[in-house]
Tab-separated table of C-alpha atoms in Angstrom:
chain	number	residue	atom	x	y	z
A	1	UNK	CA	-22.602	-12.065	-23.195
A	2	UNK	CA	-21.312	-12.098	-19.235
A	3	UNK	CA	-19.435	-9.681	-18.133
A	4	UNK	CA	-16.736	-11.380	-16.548
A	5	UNK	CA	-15.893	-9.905	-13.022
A	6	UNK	CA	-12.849	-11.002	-11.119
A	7	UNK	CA	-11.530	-11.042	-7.666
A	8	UNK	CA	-7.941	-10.562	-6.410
A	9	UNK	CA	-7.320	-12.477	-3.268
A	10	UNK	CA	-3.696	-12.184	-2.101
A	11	UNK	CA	-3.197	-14.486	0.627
A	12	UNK	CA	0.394	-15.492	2.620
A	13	UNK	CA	0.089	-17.697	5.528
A	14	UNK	CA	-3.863	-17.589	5.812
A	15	UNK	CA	-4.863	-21.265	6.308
A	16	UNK	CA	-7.125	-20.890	9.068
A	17	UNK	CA	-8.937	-17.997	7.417
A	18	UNK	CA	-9.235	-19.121	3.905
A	19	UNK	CA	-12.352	-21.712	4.202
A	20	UNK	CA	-14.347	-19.004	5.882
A	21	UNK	CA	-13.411	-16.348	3.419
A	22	UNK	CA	-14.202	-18.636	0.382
A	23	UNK	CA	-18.090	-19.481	1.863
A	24	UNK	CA	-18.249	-15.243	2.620
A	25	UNK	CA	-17.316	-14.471	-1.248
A	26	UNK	CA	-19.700	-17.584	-2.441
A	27	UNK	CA	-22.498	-16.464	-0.235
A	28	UNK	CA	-22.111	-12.781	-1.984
A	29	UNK	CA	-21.391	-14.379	-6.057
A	30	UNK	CA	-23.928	-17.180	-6.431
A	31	UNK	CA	-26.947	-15.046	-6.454
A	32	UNK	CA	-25.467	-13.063	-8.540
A	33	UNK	CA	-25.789	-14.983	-11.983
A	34	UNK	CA	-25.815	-12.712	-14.260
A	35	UNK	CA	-22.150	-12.207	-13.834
A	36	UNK	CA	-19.049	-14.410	-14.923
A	37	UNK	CA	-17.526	-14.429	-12.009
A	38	UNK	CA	-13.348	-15.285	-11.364
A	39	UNK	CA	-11.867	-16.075	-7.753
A	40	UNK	CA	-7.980	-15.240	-8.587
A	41	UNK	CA	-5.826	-16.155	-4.987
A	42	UNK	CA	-2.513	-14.968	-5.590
A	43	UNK	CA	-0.378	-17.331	-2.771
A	44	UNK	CA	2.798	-15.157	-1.951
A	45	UNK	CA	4.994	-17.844	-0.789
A	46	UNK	CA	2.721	-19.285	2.037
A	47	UNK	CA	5.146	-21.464	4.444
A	48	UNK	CA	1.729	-23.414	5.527
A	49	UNK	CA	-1.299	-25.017	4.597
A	50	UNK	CA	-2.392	-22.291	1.886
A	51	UNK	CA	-1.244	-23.275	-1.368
A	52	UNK	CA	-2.981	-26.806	-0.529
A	53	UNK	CA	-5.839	-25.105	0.536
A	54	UNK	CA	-6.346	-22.888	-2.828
A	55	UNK	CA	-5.945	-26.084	-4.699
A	56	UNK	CA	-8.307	-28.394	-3.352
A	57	UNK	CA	-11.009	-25.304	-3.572
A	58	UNK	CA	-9.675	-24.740	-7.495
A	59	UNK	CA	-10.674	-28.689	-8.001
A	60	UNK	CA	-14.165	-28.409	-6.909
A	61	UNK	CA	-14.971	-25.009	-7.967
A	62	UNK	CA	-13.925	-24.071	-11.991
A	63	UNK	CA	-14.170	-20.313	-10.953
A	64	UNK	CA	-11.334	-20.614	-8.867
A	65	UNK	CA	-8.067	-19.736	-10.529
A	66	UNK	CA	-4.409	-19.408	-8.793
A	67	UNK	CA	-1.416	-18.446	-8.981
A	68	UNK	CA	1.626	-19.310	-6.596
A	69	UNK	CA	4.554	-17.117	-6.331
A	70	UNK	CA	7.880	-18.590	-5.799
A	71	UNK	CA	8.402	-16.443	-2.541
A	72	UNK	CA	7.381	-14.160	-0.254
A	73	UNK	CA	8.101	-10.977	-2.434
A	74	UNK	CA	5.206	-8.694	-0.322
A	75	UNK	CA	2.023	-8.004	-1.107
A	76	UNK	CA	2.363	-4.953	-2.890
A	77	UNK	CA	4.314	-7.382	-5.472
A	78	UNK	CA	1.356	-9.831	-5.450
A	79	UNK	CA	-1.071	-7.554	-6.196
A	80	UNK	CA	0.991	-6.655	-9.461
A	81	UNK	CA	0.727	-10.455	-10.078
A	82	UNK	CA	-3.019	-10.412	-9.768
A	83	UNK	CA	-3.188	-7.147	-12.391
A	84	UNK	CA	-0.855	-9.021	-14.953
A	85	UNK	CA	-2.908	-12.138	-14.560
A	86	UNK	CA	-6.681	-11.266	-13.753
A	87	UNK	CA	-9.122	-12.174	-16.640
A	88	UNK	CA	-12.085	-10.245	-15.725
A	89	UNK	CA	-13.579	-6.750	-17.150
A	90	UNK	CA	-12.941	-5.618	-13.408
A	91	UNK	CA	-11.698	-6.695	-10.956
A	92	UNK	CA	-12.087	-6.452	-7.521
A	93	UNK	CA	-9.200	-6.010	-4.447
A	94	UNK	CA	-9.808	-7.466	-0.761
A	95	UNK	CA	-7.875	-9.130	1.828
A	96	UNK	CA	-8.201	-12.961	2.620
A	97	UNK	CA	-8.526	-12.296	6.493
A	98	UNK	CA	-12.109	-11.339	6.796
A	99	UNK	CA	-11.550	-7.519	7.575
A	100	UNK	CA	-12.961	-6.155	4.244
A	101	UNK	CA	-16.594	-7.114	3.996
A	102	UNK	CA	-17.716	-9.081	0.869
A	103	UNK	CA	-21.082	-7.870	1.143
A	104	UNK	CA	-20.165	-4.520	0.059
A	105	UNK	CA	-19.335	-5.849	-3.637
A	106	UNK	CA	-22.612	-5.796	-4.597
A	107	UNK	CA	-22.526	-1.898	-4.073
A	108	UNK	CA	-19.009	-1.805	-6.104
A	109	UNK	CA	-20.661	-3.439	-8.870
A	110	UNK	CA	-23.493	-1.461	-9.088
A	111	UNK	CA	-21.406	1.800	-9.014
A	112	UNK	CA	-19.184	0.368	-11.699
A	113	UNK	CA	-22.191	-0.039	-14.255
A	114	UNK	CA	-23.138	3.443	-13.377
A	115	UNK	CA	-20.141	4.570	-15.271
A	116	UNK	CA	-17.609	4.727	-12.193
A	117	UNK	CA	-13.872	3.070	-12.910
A	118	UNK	CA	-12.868	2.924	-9.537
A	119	UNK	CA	-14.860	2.151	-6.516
A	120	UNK	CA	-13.108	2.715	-3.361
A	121	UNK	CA	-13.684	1.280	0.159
A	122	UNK	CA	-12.909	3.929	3.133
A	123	UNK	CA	-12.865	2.835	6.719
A	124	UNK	CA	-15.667	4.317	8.830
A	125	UNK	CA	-13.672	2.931	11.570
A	126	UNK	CA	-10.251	1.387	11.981
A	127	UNK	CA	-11.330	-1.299	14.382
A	128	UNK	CA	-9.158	-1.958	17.634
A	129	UNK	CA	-5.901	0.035	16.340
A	130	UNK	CA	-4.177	1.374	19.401
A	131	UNK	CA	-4.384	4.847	19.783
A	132	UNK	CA	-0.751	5.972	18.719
A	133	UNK	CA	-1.429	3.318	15.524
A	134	UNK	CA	-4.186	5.292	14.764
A	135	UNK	CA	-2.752	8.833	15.677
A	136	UNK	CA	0.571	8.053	13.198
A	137	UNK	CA	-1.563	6.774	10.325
A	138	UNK	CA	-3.581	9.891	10.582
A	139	UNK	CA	-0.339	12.022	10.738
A	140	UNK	CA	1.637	10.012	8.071
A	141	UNK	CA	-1.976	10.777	5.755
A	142	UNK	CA	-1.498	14.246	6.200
A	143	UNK	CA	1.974	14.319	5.561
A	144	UNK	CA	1.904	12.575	2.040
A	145	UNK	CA	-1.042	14.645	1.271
A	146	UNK	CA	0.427	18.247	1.489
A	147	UNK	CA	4.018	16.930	-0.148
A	148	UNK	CA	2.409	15.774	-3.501
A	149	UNK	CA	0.450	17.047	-6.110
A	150	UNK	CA	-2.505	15.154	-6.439
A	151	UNK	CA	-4.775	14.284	-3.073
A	152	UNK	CA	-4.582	11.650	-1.334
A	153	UNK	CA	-7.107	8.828	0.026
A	154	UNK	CA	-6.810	9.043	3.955
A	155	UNK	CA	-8.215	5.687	5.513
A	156	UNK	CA	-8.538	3.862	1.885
A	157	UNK	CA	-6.973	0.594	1.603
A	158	UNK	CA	-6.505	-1.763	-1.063
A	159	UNK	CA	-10.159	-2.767	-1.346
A	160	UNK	CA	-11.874	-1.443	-4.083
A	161	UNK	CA	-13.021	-2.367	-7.678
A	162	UNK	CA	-11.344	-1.486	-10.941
A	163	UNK	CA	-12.226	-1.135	-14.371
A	164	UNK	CA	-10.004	-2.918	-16.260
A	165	UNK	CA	-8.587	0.438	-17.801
A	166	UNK	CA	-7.812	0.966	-14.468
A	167	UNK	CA	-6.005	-2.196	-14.498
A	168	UNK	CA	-4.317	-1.795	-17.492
A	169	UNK	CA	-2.602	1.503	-16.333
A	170	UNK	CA	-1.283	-0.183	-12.912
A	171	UNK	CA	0.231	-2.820	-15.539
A	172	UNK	CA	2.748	-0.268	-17.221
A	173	UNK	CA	3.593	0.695	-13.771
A	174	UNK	CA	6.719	-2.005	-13.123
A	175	UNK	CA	9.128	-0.210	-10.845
A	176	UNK	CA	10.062	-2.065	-8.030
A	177	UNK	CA	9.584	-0.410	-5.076
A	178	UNK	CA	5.840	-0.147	-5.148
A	179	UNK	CA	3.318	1.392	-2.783
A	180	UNK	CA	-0.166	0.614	-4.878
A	181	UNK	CA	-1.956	2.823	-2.239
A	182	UNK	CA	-0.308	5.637	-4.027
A	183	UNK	CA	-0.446	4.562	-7.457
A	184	UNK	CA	-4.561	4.189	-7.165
A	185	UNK	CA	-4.567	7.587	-6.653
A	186	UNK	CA	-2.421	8.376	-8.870
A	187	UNK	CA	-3.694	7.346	-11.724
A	188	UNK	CA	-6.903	9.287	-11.263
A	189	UNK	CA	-10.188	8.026	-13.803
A	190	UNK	CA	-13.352	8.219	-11.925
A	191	UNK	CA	-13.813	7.145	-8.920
A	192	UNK	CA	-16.477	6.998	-6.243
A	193	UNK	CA	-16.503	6.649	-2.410
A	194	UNK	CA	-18.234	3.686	-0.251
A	195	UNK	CA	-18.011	3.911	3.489
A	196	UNK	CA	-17.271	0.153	5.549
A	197	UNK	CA	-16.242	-0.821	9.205
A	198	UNK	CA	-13.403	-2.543	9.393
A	199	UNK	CA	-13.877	-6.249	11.009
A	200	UNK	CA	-11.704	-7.396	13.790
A	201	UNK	CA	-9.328	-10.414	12.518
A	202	UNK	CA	-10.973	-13.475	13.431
A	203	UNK	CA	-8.129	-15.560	12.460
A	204	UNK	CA	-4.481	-15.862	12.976
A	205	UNK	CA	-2.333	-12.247	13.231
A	206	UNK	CA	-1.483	-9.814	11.524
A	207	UNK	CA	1.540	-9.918	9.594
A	208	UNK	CA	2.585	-6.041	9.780
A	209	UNK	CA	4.248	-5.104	12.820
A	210	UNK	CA	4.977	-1.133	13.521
A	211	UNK	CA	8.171	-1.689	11.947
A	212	UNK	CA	6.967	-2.686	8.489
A	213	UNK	CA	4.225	-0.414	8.480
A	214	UNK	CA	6.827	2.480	9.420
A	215	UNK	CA	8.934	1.185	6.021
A	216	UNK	CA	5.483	1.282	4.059
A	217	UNK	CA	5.360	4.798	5.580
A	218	UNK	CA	8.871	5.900	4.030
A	219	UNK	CA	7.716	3.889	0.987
A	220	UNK	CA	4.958	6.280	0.199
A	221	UNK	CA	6.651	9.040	1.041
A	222	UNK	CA	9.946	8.543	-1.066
A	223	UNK	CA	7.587	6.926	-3.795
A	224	UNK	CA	5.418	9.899	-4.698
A	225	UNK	CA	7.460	13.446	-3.397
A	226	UNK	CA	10.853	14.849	-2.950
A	227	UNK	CA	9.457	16.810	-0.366
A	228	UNK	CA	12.006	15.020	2.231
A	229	UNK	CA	15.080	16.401	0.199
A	230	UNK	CA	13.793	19.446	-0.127
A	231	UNK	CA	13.335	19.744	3.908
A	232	UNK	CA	17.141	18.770	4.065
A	233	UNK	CA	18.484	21.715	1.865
A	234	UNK	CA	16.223	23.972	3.805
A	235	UNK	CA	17.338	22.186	7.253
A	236	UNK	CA	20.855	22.832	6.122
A	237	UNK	CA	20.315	26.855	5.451
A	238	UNK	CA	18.665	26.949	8.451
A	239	UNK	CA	21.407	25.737	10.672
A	240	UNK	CA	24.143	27.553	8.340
A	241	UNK	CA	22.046	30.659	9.301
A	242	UNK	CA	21.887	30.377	12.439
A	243	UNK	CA	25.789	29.157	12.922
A	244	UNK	CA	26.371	33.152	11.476
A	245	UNK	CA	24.095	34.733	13.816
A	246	UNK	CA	25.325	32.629	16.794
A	247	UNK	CA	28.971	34.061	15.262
A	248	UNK	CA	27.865	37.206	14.660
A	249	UNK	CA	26.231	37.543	18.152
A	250	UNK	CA	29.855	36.009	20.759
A	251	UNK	CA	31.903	38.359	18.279
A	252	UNK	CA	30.492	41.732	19.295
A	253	UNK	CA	29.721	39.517	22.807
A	254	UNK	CA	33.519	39.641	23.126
A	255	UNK	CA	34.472	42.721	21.557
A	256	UNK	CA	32.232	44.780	23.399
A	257	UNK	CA	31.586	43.162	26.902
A	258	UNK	CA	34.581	41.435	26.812
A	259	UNK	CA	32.815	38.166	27.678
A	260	UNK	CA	35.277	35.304	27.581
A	261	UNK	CA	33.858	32.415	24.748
A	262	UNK	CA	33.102	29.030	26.860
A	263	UNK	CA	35.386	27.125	24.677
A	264	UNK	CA	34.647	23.318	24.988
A	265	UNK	CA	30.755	23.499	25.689
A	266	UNK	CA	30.341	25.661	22.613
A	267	UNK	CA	32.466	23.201	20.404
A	268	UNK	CA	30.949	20.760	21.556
A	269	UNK	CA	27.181	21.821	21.035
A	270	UNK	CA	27.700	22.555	17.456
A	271	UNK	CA	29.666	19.544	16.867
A	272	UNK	CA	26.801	17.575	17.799
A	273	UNK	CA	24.608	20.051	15.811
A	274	UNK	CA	25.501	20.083	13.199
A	275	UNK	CA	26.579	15.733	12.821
A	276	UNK	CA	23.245	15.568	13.289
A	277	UNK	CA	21.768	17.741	10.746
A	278	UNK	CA	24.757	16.079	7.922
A	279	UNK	CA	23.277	12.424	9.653
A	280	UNK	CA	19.460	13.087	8.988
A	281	UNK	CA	20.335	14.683	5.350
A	282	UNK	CA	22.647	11.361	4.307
A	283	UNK	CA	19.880	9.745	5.789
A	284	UNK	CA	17.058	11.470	3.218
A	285	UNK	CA	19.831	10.713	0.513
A	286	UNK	CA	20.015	7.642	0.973
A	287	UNK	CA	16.627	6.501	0.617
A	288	UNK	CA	16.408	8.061	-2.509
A	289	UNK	CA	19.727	6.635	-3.587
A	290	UNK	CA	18.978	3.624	-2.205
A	291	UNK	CA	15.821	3.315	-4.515
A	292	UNK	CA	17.365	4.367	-7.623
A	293	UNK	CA	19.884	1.874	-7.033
A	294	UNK	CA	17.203	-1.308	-6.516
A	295	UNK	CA	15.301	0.575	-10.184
A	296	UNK	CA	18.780	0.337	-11.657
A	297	UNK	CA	19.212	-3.221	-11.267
A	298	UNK	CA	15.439	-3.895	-13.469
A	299	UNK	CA	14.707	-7.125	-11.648
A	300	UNK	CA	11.207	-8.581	-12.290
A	301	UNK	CA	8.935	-7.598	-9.355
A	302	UNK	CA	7.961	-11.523	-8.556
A	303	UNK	CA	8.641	-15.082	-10.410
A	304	UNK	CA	5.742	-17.611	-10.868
A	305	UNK	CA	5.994	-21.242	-9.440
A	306	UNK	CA	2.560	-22.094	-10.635
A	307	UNK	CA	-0.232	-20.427	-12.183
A	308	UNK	CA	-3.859	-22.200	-12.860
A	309	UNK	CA	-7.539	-21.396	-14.130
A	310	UNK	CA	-10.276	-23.598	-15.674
A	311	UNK	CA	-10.221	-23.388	-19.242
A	312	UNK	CA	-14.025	-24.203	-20.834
């Protein structure tokens, strides 16, 4: 009997890329016969062309399957939808705009039958990212890495293969704010490493600006460590601290040179001080607050308009 391999293909607002991305993943599957092979596109509320798109190629090819979200709920959500819906005995992870080479899953395959459960893609290069794009990923790596207790994958995306154990253990995973990039590594199993180039985007834009990748940031960070909350108690001993030695220091100041205190400046300065320091550790509160408050309400993590596969 065929194994039965699948591929997740999460795709919002990628009409002009999808037709070239379906002949890439064809050109890599047909040869490869001895497989039962599974094209799942998970549509995450695509304003244009897409969910047409996905249809027409479901109609003329029966390993096609879809499913069409009722919104945009982000594509961390839609990969969850792909896990809870994916068929295959793996499954396979990779972007709809041409950046993650389809040749390589060939290579995943063959790692997976060599007894590996998760086969990882890590960029060689990061294509035309500016240099403070690149500098801040690098840095934001780093930080997440030393805050938590289990390492890290710098410069690993979502593209990889999974055994479906692998894919069963992201299923029990349904809290709501979600940063998968994390939770791959968290779960552990074996894995193995396979070194790509990332491809420039042929079509369209991206849809991540520096803002949204900054709230991924902060996603991954209050996700996996309360290393942030931590740095505000210590923040806050710190500046209590040094508030007593500053005291410590204009008391004998006074009492022994007679020095007269500069009264507003010095109110002033620790005023602003020390609102700061209360600001930035409210701040780390809330974020944490924030996200217990969204896990409170147990909302589902995306609704289904439509979901379709070829039954023999």
């Amino acid at each position: 009997m065929k194994m039965k391999v699948s591929i997740i293909a999460p795709a919002y607002n990628e009409e002009e890329s999808l037709p070239a991305f379906y002949k890439s993943i064809c050109e890599v599957i047909d040869p490869l016969v001895y497989y039962d092979w599974e094209l799942l596109f998970v549509d995450d509320g695509s304003s244009d062309q897409t969910p047409a798109i996905i249809e027409r190629l479901a109609h003329d090819d029966h390993r096609v399957a879809y499913l069409t979200l009722s919104r945009n709920f982000g594509k961390e959500s839609a990969m969850l939808a792909g896990f809870d819906h994916v068929r295959g005995d793996c499954a396979i992870v990779i972007d709809t705009d041409l950046q993650h080479p389809a040749q390589l899953i060939g290579e995943m395959l063959h790692y997976w039958e060599e007894g590996f459960d998760d086969v990882y893609a890590r960029r060689r290069t990061r294509g035309k990212e500016s240099w403070m794009r690149r500098s801040l990923s690098l840095l934001y790596y780093s930080i997440l890495d030393h805050s938590t207790r289990f390492d890290v994958l710098k410069n690993v995306g979502d593209f990889r293969l999974l055994d479906r154990k692998c894919i069963d253990a992201l299923r029990q995973m349904r809290e709501s704010e979600r940063y998968t990039k994390g939770l791959f590594s968290w779960i552990g199993f074996k894995k193995k490493e396979i070194l790509f180039d990332q491809a420039e985007r042929k079509f369209g834009k991206s849809h991540w600006n520096l803002l949204q990748l900054s709230a991924l940031a902060i996603e991954g960070i209050t996700s996996f460590t309360t290393a942030p909350l931590r740095i505000a108690t210590i923040l806050g001993m710190l500046t209590g601290f040094v508030s007593i030695v500053y005291l410590i220091y204009t008391f004998v100041k006074v009492l022994i040179w007679g020095d007269p205190v500069a009264g507003y400046p010095t109110l002033i300065c620790v005023m602003l001080i020390l609102g700061s320091v209360q600001l930035i550790c409210l701040g780390i509160i809330g974020e944490y607050l924030g996200r217990v408050f969204n896990e409170s309400k147990r909302r589902p993590n995306y609704l289904v308009s439509n979901y379709y596969y070829y039954e023999e």
